[in-house]
JSON list of C-alpha atoms in Angstrom, two decimals:
[
{"chain": "A", "resi": 1, "resn": "UNK", "atom": "CA", "xyz": [118.09, 115.91, 262.71]},
{"chain": "A", "resi": 2, "resn": "UNK", "atom": "CA", "xyz": [121.37, 114.39, 263.83]},
{"chain": "A", "resi": 3, "resn": "UNK", "atom": "CA", "xyz": [122.87, 111.27, 262.22]},
{"chain": "A", "resi": 4, "resn": "UNK", "atom": "CA", "xyz": [122.02, 109.28, 265.33]},
{"chain": "A", "resi": 5, "resn": "UNK", "atom": "CA", "xyz": [118.37, 110.34, 265.16]},
{"chain": "A", "resi": 6, "resn": "UNK", "atom": "CA", "xyz": [117.92, 109.66, 261.45]},
{"chain": "A", "resi": 7, "resn": "UNK", "atom": "CA", "xyz": [117.62, 105.81, 261.52]},
{"chain": "A", "resi": 8, "resn": "UNK", "atom": "CA", "xyz": [114.78, 105.92, 264.05]},
{"chain": "A", "resi": 9, "resn": "UNK", "atom": "CA", "xyz": [113.05, 108.67, 262.07]},
{"chain": "A", "resi": 10, "resn": "UNK", "atom": "CA", "xyz": [113.29, 106.54, 258.92]},
{"chain": "A", "resi": 11, "resn": "UNK", "atom": "CA", "xyz": [111.71, 103.61, 260.76]},
{"chain": "A", "resi": 12, "resn": "UNK", "atom": "CA", "xyz": [108.95, 105.90, 262.00]},
{"chain": "A", "resi": 13, "resn": "UNK", "atom": "CA", "xyz": [108.21, 107.04, 258.44]},
{"chain": "A", "resi": 14, "resn": "UNK", "atom": "CA", "xyz": [108.03, 103.44, 257.24]},
{"chain": "A", "resi": 15, "resn": "UNK", "atom": "CA", "xyz": [105.85, 102.42, 260.18]},
{"chain": "A", "resi": 16, "resn": "UNK", "atom": "CA", "xyz": [103.43, 105.25, 259.41]},
{"chain": "A", "resi": 17, "resn": "UNK", "atom": "CA", "xyz": [103.20, 104.07, 255.80]},
{"chain": "A", "resi": 18, "resn": "UNK", "atom": "CA", "xyz": [102.62, 100.50, 256.92]},
{"chain": "A", "resi": 19, "resn": "UNK", "atom": "CA", "xyz": [99.85, 101.57, 259.28]},
{"chain": "A", "resi": 20, "resn": "UNK", "atom": "CA", "xyz": [98.12, 103.66, 256.62]},
{"chain": "A", "resi": 21, "resn": "UNK", "atom": "CA", "xyz": [98.39, 100.81, 254.09]},
{"chain": "A", "resi": 22, "resn": "UNK", "atom": "CA", "xyz": [97.03, 98.31, 256.59]},
{"chain": "A", "resi": 23, "resn": "UNK", "atom": "CA", "xyz": [94.03, 100.50, 257.37]},
{"chain": "A", "resi": 24, "resn": "UNK", "atom": "CA", "xyz": [93.39, 101.18, 253.67]},
{"chain": "A", "resi": 25, "resn": "UNK", "atom": "CA", "xyz": [93.38, 97.42, 253.06]},
{"chain": "A", "resi": 26, "resn": "UNK", "atom": "CA", "xyz": [90.98, 96.84, 255.94]},
{"chain": "A", "resi": 27, "resn": "UNK", "atom": "CA", "xyz": [93.38, 94.49, 257.70]},
{"chain": "A", "resi": 28, "resn": "UNK", "atom": "CA", "xyz": [93.93, 94.02, 261.41]},
{"chain": "A", "resi": 29, "resn": "UNK", "atom": "CA", "xyz": [97.39, 93.55, 262.87]},
{"chain": "A", "resi": 30, "resn": "UNK", "atom": "CA", "xyz": [96.46, 89.91, 263.34]},
{"chain": "A", "resi": 31, "resn": "UNK", "atom": "CA", "xyz": [95.64, 89.62, 259.62]},
{"chain": "A", "resi": 32, "resn": "UNK", "atom": "CA", "xyz": [99.03, 91.08, 258.73]},
{"chain": "A", "resi": 33, "resn": "UNK", "atom": "CA", "xyz": [100.84, 88.78, 261.16]},
{"chain": "A", "resi": 34, "resn": "UNK", "atom": "CA", "xyz": [99.14, 85.75, 259.62]},
{"chain": "A", "resi": 35, "resn": "UNK", "atom": "CA", "xyz": [100.08, 86.95, 256.15]},
{"chain": "A", "resi": 36, "resn": "UNK", "atom": "CA", "xyz": [103.71, 87.23, 257.24]},
{"chain": "A", "resi": 37, "resn": "UNK", "atom": "CA", "xyz": [103.61, 83.72, 258.72]},
{"chain": "A", "resi": 38, "resn": "UNK", "atom": "CA", "xyz": [102.24, 82.37, 255.44]},
{"chain": "A", "resi": 39, "resn": "UNK", "atom": "CA", "xyz": [105.27, 83.89, 253.72]},
{"chain": "A", "resi": 40, "resn": "UNK", "atom": "CA", "xyz": [107.67, 82.23, 256.15]},
{"chain": "A", "resi": 41, "resn": "UNK", "atom": "CA", "xyz": [108.21, 84.99, 258.71]},
{"chain": "A", "resi": 42, "resn": "UNK", "atom": "CA", "xyz": [106.25, 83.87, 261.75]},
{"chain": "A", "resi": 43, "resn": "UNK", "atom": "CA", "xyz": [108.43, 86.07, 263.96]},
{"chain": "A", "resi": 44, "resn": "UNK", "atom": "CA", "xyz": [106.46, 89.10, 262.75]},
{"chain": "A", "resi": 45, "resn": "UNK", "atom": "CA", "xyz": [103.74, 88.86, 265.37]},
{"chain": "A", "resi": 46, "resn": "UNK", "atom": "CA", "xyz": [100.76, 91.02, 266.20]},
{"chain": "A", "resi": 47, "resn": "UNK", "atom": "CA", "xyz": [102.70, 92.26, 269.24]},
{"chain": "A", "resi": 48, "resn": "UNK", "atom": "CA", "xyz": [105.75, 93.24, 267.20]},
{"chain": "A", "resi": 49, "resn": "UNK", "atom": "CA", "xyz": [103.53, 95.03, 264.68]},
{"chain": "A", "resi": 50, "resn": "UNK", "atom": "CA", "xyz": [101.91, 96.99, 267.48]},
{"chain": "A", "resi": 51, "resn": "UNK", "atom": "CA", "xyz": [105.33, 97.99, 268.79]},
{"chain": "A", "resi": 52, "resn": "UNK", "atom": "CA", "xyz": [106.32, 99.11, 265.31]},
{"chain": "A", "resi": 53, "resn": "UNK", "atom": "CA", "xyz": [103.20, 101.15, 264.64]},
{"chain": "A", "resi": 54, "resn": "UNK", "atom": "CA", "xyz": [103.28, 102.83, 268.06]},
{"chain": "A", "resi": 55, "resn": "UNK", "atom": "CA", "xyz": [106.96, 103.76, 267.83]},
{"chain": "A", "resi": 56, "resn": "UNK", "atom": "CA", "xyz": [108.25, 101.43, 270.52]},
{"chain": "A", "resi": 57, "resn": "UNK", "atom": "CA", "xyz": [110.24, 99.56, 267.88]},
{"chain": "A", "resi": 58, "resn": "UNK", "atom": "CA", "xyz": [112.90, 101.81, 266.35]},
{"chain": "A", "resi": 59, "resn": "UNK", "atom": "CA", "xyz": [114.37, 99.52, 263.70]},
{"chain": "A", "resi": 60, "resn": "UNK", "atom": "CA", "xyz": [113.11, 97.18, 261.00]},
{"chain": "A", "resi": 61, "resn": "UNK", "atom": "CA", "xyz": [114.97, 94.39, 259.22]},
{"chain": "A", "resi": 62, "resn": "UNK", "atom": "CA", "xyz": [115.01, 94.58, 255.42]},
{"chain": "A", "resi": 63, "resn": "UNK", "atom": "CA", "xyz": [113.49, 91.09, 255.16]},
{"chain": "A", "resi": 64, "resn": "UNK", "atom": "CA", "xyz": [110.63, 92.07, 257.46]},
{"chain": "A", "resi": 65, "resn": "UNK", "atom": "CA", "xyz": [110.10, 95.30, 255.52]},
{"chain": "A", "resi": 66, "resn": "UNK", "atom": "CA", "xyz": [109.79, 93.48, 252.19]},
{"chain": "A", "resi": 67, "resn": "UNK", "atom": "CA", "xyz": [107.43, 90.82, 253.52]},
{"chain": "A", "resi": 68, "resn": "UNK", "atom": "CA", "xyz": [105.21, 93.43, 255.16]},
{"chain": "A", "resi": 69, "resn": "UNK", "atom": "CA", "xyz": [105.02, 95.40, 251.92]},
{"chain": "A", "resi": 70, "resn": "UNK", "atom": "CA", "xyz": [103.98, 92.25, 250.07]},
{"chain": "A", "resi": 71, "resn": "UNK", "atom": "CA", "xyz": [101.32, 91.36, 252.63]},
{"chain": "A", "resi": 72, "resn": "UNK", "atom": "CA", "xyz": [99.90, 94.87, 252.38]},
{"chain": "A", "resi": 73, "resn": "UNK", "atom": "CA", "xyz": [100.12, 94.93, 248.58]},
{"chain": "A", "resi": 74, "resn": "UNK", "atom": "CA", "xyz": [102.13, 98.12, 248.29]},
{"chain": "A", "resi": 75, "resn": "UNK", "atom": "CA", "xyz": [105.40, 98.83, 246.44]},
{"chain": "A", "resi": 76, "resn": "UNK", "atom": "CA", "xyz": [108.16, 98.88, 249.09]},
{"chain": "A", "resi": 77, "resn": "UNK", "atom": "CA", "xyz": [109.65, 102.09, 247.69]},
{"chain": "A", "resi": 78, "resn": "UNK", "atom": "CA", "xyz": [106.46, 104.04, 248.43]},
{"chain": "A", "resi": 79, "resn": "UNK", "atom": "CA", "xyz": [106.80, 103.14, 252.10]},
{"chain": "A", "resi": 80, "resn": "UNK", "atom": "CA", "xyz": [110.31, 104.56, 252.13]},
{"chain": "A", "resi": 81, "resn": "UNK", "atom": "CA", "xyz": [109.33, 107.68, 250.21]},
{"chain": "A", "resi": 82, "resn": "UNK", "atom": "CA", "xyz": [105.61, 108.55, 250.60]},
{"chain": "A", "resi": 83, "resn": "UNK", "atom": "CA", "xyz": [104.73, 110.32, 247.36]},
{"chain": "A", "resi": 84, "resn": "UNK", "atom": "CA", "xyz": [101.74, 112.62, 247.70]},
{"chain": "A", "resi": 85, "resn": "UNK", "atom": "CA", "xyz": [101.81, 112.53, 251.48]},
{"chain": "A", "resi": 86, "resn": "UNK", "atom": "CA", "xyz": [105.05, 114.42, 252.04]},
{"chain": "A", "resi": 87, "resn": "UNK", "atom": "CA", "xyz": [106.64, 117.10, 249.87]},
{"chain": "A", "resi": 88, "resn": "UNK", "atom": "CA", "xyz": [110.17, 116.39, 251.11]},
{"chain": "A", "resi": 89, "resn": "UNK", "atom": "CA", "xyz": [112.06, 113.78, 253.11]},
{"chain": "A", "resi": 90, "resn": "UNK", "atom": "CA", "xyz": [115.44, 113.53, 254.75]},
{"chain": "A", "resi": 91, "resn": "UNK", "atom": "CA", "xyz": [116.77, 110.94, 252.35]},
{"chain": "A", "resi": 92, "resn": "UNK", "atom": "CA", "xyz": [120.08, 110.65, 254.25]},
{"chain": "A", "resi": 93, "resn": "UNK", "atom": "CA", "xyz": [121.22, 112.27, 257.50]},
{"chain": "A", "resi": 94, "resn": "UNK", "atom": "CA", "xyz": [121.16, 116.01, 256.92]},
{"chain": "A", "resi": 95, "resn": "UNK", "atom": "CA", "xyz": [120.10, 115.74, 253.27]},
{"chain": "A", "resi": 96, "resn": "UNK", "atom": "CA", "xyz": [116.56, 117.04, 252.71]},
{"chain": "A", "resi": 97, "resn": "UNK", "atom": "CA", "xyz": [115.22, 116.62, 249.16]},
{"chain": "A", "resi": 98, "resn": "UNK", "atom": "CA", "xyz": [111.82, 116.39, 247.48]},
{"chain": "A", "resi": 99, "resn": "UNK", "atom": "CA", "xyz": [110.11, 113.06, 247.94]},
{"chain": "A", "resi": 100, "resn": "UNK", "atom": "CA", "xyz": [110.15, 112.41, 244.21]},
{"chain": "A", "resi": 101, "resn": "UNK", "atom": "CA", "xyz": [113.87, 113.15, 243.95]},
{"chain": "A", "resi": 102, "resn": "UNK", "atom": "CA", "xyz": [114.49, 110.76, 246.83]},
{"chain": "A", "resi": 103, "resn": "UNK", "atom": "CA", "xyz": [112.47, 108.01, 245.16]},
{"chain": "A", "resi": 104, "resn": "UNK", "atom": "CA", "xyz": [114.16, 108.60, 241.80]},
{"chain": "A", "resi": 105, "resn": "UNK", "atom": "CA", "xyz": [117.56, 108.37, 243.47]},
{"chain": "A", "resi": 106, "resn": "UNK", "atom": "CA", "xyz": [116.58, 105.09, 245.14]},
{"chain": "A", "resi": 107, "resn": "UNK", "atom": "CA", "xyz": [115.30, 103.48, 241.93]},
{"chain": "A", "resi": 108, "resn": "UNK", "atom": "CA", "xyz": [117.99, 104.87, 239.67]},
{"chain": "A", "resi": 109, "resn": "UNK", "atom": "CA", "xyz": [115.56, 107.01, 237.70]},
{"chain": "A", "resi": 110, "resn": "UNK", "atom": "CA", "xyz": [117.33, 110.30, 238.40]},
{"chain": "A", "resi": 111, "resn": "UNK", "atom": "CA", "xyz": [117.91, 111.99, 235.01]},
{"chain": "A", "resi": 112, "resn": "UNK", "atom": "CA", "xyz": [121.47, 112.32, 233.75]},
{"chain": "A", "resi": 113, "resn": "UNK", "atom": "CA", "xyz": [122.81, 114.62, 231.07]},
{"chain": "A", "resi": 114, "resn": "UNK", "atom": "CA", "xyz": [125.09, 111.92, 229.64]},
{"chain": "A", "resi": 115, "resn": "UNK", "atom": "CA", "xyz": [124.61, 108.17, 229.05]},
{"chain": "A", "resi": 116, "resn": "UNK", "atom": "CA", "xyz": [125.76, 106.11, 232.01]},
{"chain": "A", "resi": 117, "resn": "UNK", "atom": "CA", "xyz": [129.25, 104.61, 231.53]},
{"chain": "A", "resi": 118, "resn": "UNK", "atom": "CA", "xyz": [129.15, 101.02, 230.30]},
{"chain": "A", "resi": 119, "resn": "UNK", "atom": "CA", "xyz": [129.28, 98.46, 233.08]},
{"chain": "A", "resi": 120, "resn": "UNK", "atom": "CA", "xyz": [128.02, 100.81, 235.80]},
{"chain": "A", "resi": 121, "resn": "UNK", "atom": "CA", "xyz": [124.96, 100.09, 237.94]},
{"chain": "A", "resi": 122, "resn": "UNK", "atom": "CA", "xyz": [123.07, 102.95, 236.25]},
{"chain": "A", "resi": 123, "resn": "UNK", "atom": "CA", "xyz": [123.91, 101.54, 232.82]},
{"chain": "A", "resi": 124, "resn": "UNK", "atom": "CA", "xyz": [122.55, 98.14, 233.88]},
{"chain": "A", "resi": 125, "resn": "UNK", "atom": "CA", "xyz": [119.29, 99.73, 235.03]},
{"chain": "A", "resi": 126, "resn": "UNK", "atom": "CA", "xyz": [119.01, 101.62, 231.75]},
{"chain": "A", "resi": 127, "resn": "UNK", "atom": "CA", "xyz": [119.48, 98.40, 229.74]},
{"chain": "A", "resi": 128, "resn": "UNK", "atom": "CA", "xyz": [116.73, 96.55, 231.58]},
{"chain": "A", "resi": 129, "resn": "UNK", "atom": "CA", "xyz": [114.38, 99.54, 231.38]},
{"chain": "A", "resi": 130, "resn": "UNK", "atom": "CA", "xyz": [114.95, 99.73, 227.63]},
{"chain": "A", "resi": 131, "resn": "UNK", "atom": "CA", "xyz": [114.18, 96.02, 227.43]},
{"chain": "A", "resi": 132, "resn": "UNK", "atom": "CA", "xyz": [110.93, 96.63, 229.29]},
{"chain": "A", "resi": 133, "resn": "UNK", "atom": "CA", "xyz": [109.97, 99.38, 226.86]},
{"chain": "A", "resi": 134, "resn": "UNK", "atom": "CA", "xyz": [110.65, 97.07, 223.90]},
{"chain": "A", "resi": 135, "resn": "UNK", "atom": "CA", "xyz": [108.55, 94.30, 225.45]},
{"chain": "A", "resi": 136, "resn": "UNK", "atom": "CA", "xyz": [105.69, 96.76, 225.98]},
{"chain": "A", "resi": 137, "resn": "UNK", "atom": "CA", "xyz": [105.91, 97.98, 222.38]},
{"chain": "A", "resi": 138, "resn": "UNK", "atom": "CA", "xyz": [106.00, 94.46, 220.93]},
{"chain": "A", "resi": 139, "resn": "UNK", "atom": "CA", "xyz": [103.10, 93.34, 223.11]},
{"chain": "A", "resi": 140, "resn": "UNK", "atom": "CA", "xyz": [100.97, 96.32, 222.10]},
{"chain": "A", "resi": 141, "resn": "UNK", "atom": "CA", "xyz": [101.69, 96.07, 218.38]},
{"chain": "A", "resi": 142, "resn": "UNK", "atom": "CA", "xyz": [101.15, 92.29, 218.14]},
{"chain": "A", "resi": 143, "resn": "UNK", "atom": "CA", "xyz": [97.90, 92.55, 220.07]},
{"chain": "A", "resi": 144, "resn": "UNK", "atom": "CA", "xyz": [96.66, 95.35, 217.83]},
{"chain": "A", "resi": 145, "resn": "UNK", "atom": "CA", "xyz": [97.65, 93.48, 214.67]},
{"chain": "A", "resi": 146, "resn": "UNK", "atom": "CA", "xyz": [95.76, 90.37, 215.80]},
{"chain": "A", "resi": 147, "resn": "UNK", "atom": "CA", "xyz": [92.70, 92.46, 216.60]},
{"chain": "A", "resi": 148, "resn": "UNK", "atom": "CA", "xyz": [92.77, 94.05, 213.14]},
{"chain": "A", "resi": 149, "resn": "UNK", "atom": "CA", "xyz": [93.17, 90.68, 211.44]},
{"chain": "A", "resi": 150, "resn": "UNK", "atom": "CA", "xyz": [90.30, 89.27, 213.52]},
{"chain": "A", "resi": 151, "resn": "UNK", "atom": "CA", "xyz": [88.07, 92.19, 212.61]},
{"chain": "A", "resi": 152, "resn": "UNK", "atom": "CA", "xyz": [88.76, 91.60, 208.93]},
{"chain": "A", "resi": 153, "resn": "UNK", "atom": "CA", "xyz": [87.92, 87.91, 209.20]},
{"chain": "A", "resi": 154, "resn": "UNK", "atom": "CA", "xyz": [84.50, 88.55, 210.71]},
{"chain": "A", "resi": 155, "resn": "UNK", "atom": "CA", "xyz": [83.09, 91.01, 208.16]},
{"chain": "A", "resi": 156, "resn": "UNK", "atom": "CA", "xyz": [80.96, 89.80, 205.26]},
{"chain": "A", "resi": 157, "resn": "UNK", "atom": "CA", "xyz": [81.31, 92.97, 203.21]},
{"chain": "A", "resi": 158, "resn": "UNK", "atom": "CA", "xyz": [83.99, 92.25, 200.58]},
{"chain": "A", "resi": 159, "resn": "UNK", "atom": "CA", "xyz": [85.09, 95.83, 200.09]},
{"chain": "A", "resi": 160, "resn": "UNK", "atom": "CA", "xyz": [85.32, 96.44, 203.81]},
{"chain": "A", "resi": 161, "resn": "UNK", "atom": "CA", "xyz": [87.11, 93.13, 204.27]},
{"chain": "A", "resi": 162, "resn": "UNK", "atom": "CA", "xyz": [89.72, 94.08, 201.67]},
{"chain": "A", "resi": 163, "resn": "UNK", "atom": "CA", "xyz": [90.27, 97.45, 203.33]},
{"chain": "A", "resi": 164, "resn": "UNK", "atom": "CA", "xyz": [90.58, 95.87, 206.78]},
{"chain": "A", "resi": 165, "resn": "UNK", "atom": "CA", "xyz": [93.02, 93.24, 205.50]},
{"chain": "A", "resi": 166, "resn": "UNK", "atom": "CA", "xyz": [95.19, 95.93, 203.94]},
{"chain": "A", "resi": 167, "resn": "UNK", "atom": "CA", "xyz": [95.15, 97.86, 207.19]},
{"chain": "A", "resi": 168, "resn": "UNK", "atom": "CA", "xyz": [95.91, 94.70, 209.17]},
{"chain": "A", "resi": 169, "resn": "UNK", "atom": "CA", "xyz": [98.94, 94.03, 206.98]},
{"chain": "A", "resi": 170, "resn": "UNK", "atom": "CA", "xyz": [100.37, 97.39, 207.95]},
{"chain": "A", "resi": 171, "resn": "UNK", "atom": "CA", "xyz": [99.87, 96.69, 211.63]},
{"chain": "A", "resi": 172, "resn": "UNK", "atom": "CA", "xyz": [101.47, 93.26, 211.20]},
{"chain": "A", "resi": 173, "resn": "UNK", "atom": "CA", "xyz": [104.53, 94.84, 209.60]},
{"chain": "A", "resi": 174, "resn": "UNK", "atom": "CA", "xyz": [104.88, 97.13, 212.61]},
{"chain": "A", "resi": 175, "resn": "UNK", "atom": "CA", "xyz": [104.48, 94.18, 214.96]},
{"chain": "A", "resi": 176, "resn": "UNK", "atom": "CA", "xyz": [107.13, 92.20, 213.09]},
{"chain": "A", "resi": 177, "resn": "UNK", "atom": "CA", "xyz": [109.59, 95.10, 213.32]},
{"chain": "A", "resi": 178, "resn": "UNK", "atom": "CA", "xyz": [108.92, 95.57, 217.04]},
{"chain": "A", "resi": 179, "resn": "UNK", "atom": "CA", "xyz": [109.48, 91.86, 217.69]},
{"chain": "A", "resi": 180, "resn": "UNK", "atom": "CA", "xyz": [112.65, 91.86, 215.58]},
{"chain": "A", "resi": 181, "resn": "UNK", "atom": "CA", "xyz": [113.98, 94.86, 217.53]},
{"chain": "A", "resi": 182, "resn": "UNK", "atom": "CA", "xyz": [113.23, 93.04, 220.79]},
{"chain": "A", "resi": 183, "resn": "UNK", "atom": "CA", "xyz": [114.98, 89.89, 219.58]},
{"chain": "A", "resi": 184, "resn": "UNK", "atom": "CA", "xyz": [118.07, 91.86, 218.53]},
{"chain": "A", "resi": 185, "resn": "UNK", "atom": "CA", "xyz": [118.22, 93.68, 221.87]},
{"chain": "A", "resi": 186, "resn": "UNK", "atom": "CA", "xyz": [117.93, 90.42, 223.81]},
{"chain": "A", "resi": 187, "resn": "UNK", "atom": "CA", "xyz": [120.75, 88.96, 221.72]},
{"chain": "A", "resi": 188, "resn": "UNK", "atom": "CA", "xyz": [122.94, 91.96, 222.56]},
{"chain": "A", "resi": 189, "resn": "UNK", "atom": "CA", "xyz": [122.13, 91.52, 226.25]},
{"chain": "A", "resi": 190, "resn": "UNK", "atom": "CA", "xyz": [123.27, 87.90, 226.11]},
{"chain": "A", "resi": 191, "resn": "UNK", "atom": "CA", "xyz": [126.43, 88.86, 224.21]},
{"chain": "A", "resi": 192, "resn": "UNK", "atom": "CA", "xyz": [127.17, 91.26, 227.07]},
{"chain": "A", "resi": 193, "resn": "UNK", "atom": "CA", "xyz": [126.84, 88.47, 229.64]},
{"chain": "A", "resi": 194, "resn": "UNK", "atom": "CA", "xyz": [123.34, 89.48, 230.83]},
{"chain": "A", "resi": 195, "resn": "UNK", "atom": "CA", "xyz": [120.33, 87.21, 231.28]},
{"chain": "A", "resi": 196, "resn": "UNK", "atom": "CA", "xyz": [117.24, 88.85, 229.75]},
{"chain": "A", "resi": 197, "resn": "UNK", "atom": "CA", "xyz": [113.98, 88.63, 231.72]},
{"chain": "A", "resi": 198, "resn": "UNK", "atom": "CA", "xyz": [111.48, 85.95, 230.71]},
{"chain": "A", "resi": 199, "resn": "UNK", "atom": "CA", "xyz": [109.11, 87.06, 227.99]},
{"chain": "A", "resi": 200, "resn": "UNK", "atom": "CA", "xyz": [105.34, 87.02, 228.40]},
{"chain": "A", "resi": 201, "resn": "UNK", "atom": "CA", "xyz": [103.75, 83.94, 226.88]},
{"chain": "A", "resi": 202, "resn": "UNK", "atom": "CA", "xyz": [102.39, 85.75, 223.83]},
{"chain": "A", "resi": 203, "resn": "UNK", "atom": "CA", "xyz": [105.93, 86.83, 222.88]},
{"chain": "A", "resi": 204, "resn": "UNK", "atom": "CA", "xyz": [107.62, 83.48, 223.48]},
{"chain": "A", "resi": 205, "resn": "UNK", "atom": "CA", "xyz": [108.25, 83.08, 219.74]},
{"chain": "A", "resi": 206, "resn": "UNK", "atom": "CA", "xyz": [110.70, 86.00, 219.85]},
{"chain": "A", "resi": 207, "resn": "UNK", "atom": "CA", "xyz": [113.37, 83.72, 221.31]},
{"chain": "A", "resi": 208, "resn": "UNK", "atom": "CA", "xyz": [112.87, 80.94, 218.75]},
{"chain": "A", "resi": 209, "resn": "UNK", "atom": "CA", "xyz": [116.13, 79.82, 217.18]},
{"chain": "A", "resi": 210, "resn": "UNK", "atom": "CA", "xyz": [115.18, 81.37, 213.84]},
{"chain": "A", "resi": 211, "resn": "UNK", "atom": "CA", "xyz": [113.92, 84.55, 215.41]},
{"chain": "A", "resi": 212, "resn": "UNK", "atom": "CA", "xyz": [110.48, 86.11, 214.91]},
{"chain": "A", "resi": 213, "resn": "UNK", "atom": "CA", "xyz": [108.73, 85.93, 211.56]},
{"chain": "A", "resi": 214, "resn": "UNK", "atom": "CA", "xyz": [105.54, 87.52, 210.36]},
{"chain": "A", "resi": 215, "resn": "UNK", "atom": "CA", "xyz": [103.42, 84.41, 210.75]},
{"chain": "A", "resi": 216, "resn": "UNK", "atom": "CA", "xyz": [104.56, 83.59, 214.30]},
{"chain": "A", "resi": 217, "resn": "UNK", "atom": "CA", "xyz": [103.90, 87.14, 215.42]},
{"chain": "A", "resi": 218, "resn": "UNK", "atom": "CA", "xyz": [100.30, 86.79, 214.33]},
{"chain": "A", "resi": 219, "resn": "UNK", "atom": "CA", "xyz": [99.72, 83.24, 215.58]}
]
């Protein structure tokens, strides 16, 4: 399609995704309009939604797009690039790529053969994704260690209790190391002028002034 046709085609693709999401959620256009009003965008009316879904509206503001995605409970990126419903999309005028490649480009997940240069947008994404992976690892290991310690405390068999306590100690060591790695990474983020995301409540001790210790990780 021509560059002048592409914006309207993009809006049409988004509108189709919105309509499918609305139907899947069992919502009427009136329900969606009320949800938008509750989020502060009363200008998204049932009439404007009908115009959008039927193709009479050929553009969509970013703010409206984000609020609609929230009302419908779908990730905004999947409305832009419908994975599973379309094998390829015209990601930019005249540039047809697979839907997954388009989504990966949009989110910065496209694989690279070399680390992103420091200070670039891709490097920033990589840092925060690594942080997320470290949070997930620390959460999983601390939860597992607590479960093992709890299992040991509830058995009356002395031999089994001793074995479970020994096993729990190993899990606790892993949890401590994961939490220490997370703490060190967050410190490096701050040293680089970045603000790390808030930690989940169960990992709040990681940011204590003394850093994580084995007892706080198991508290």
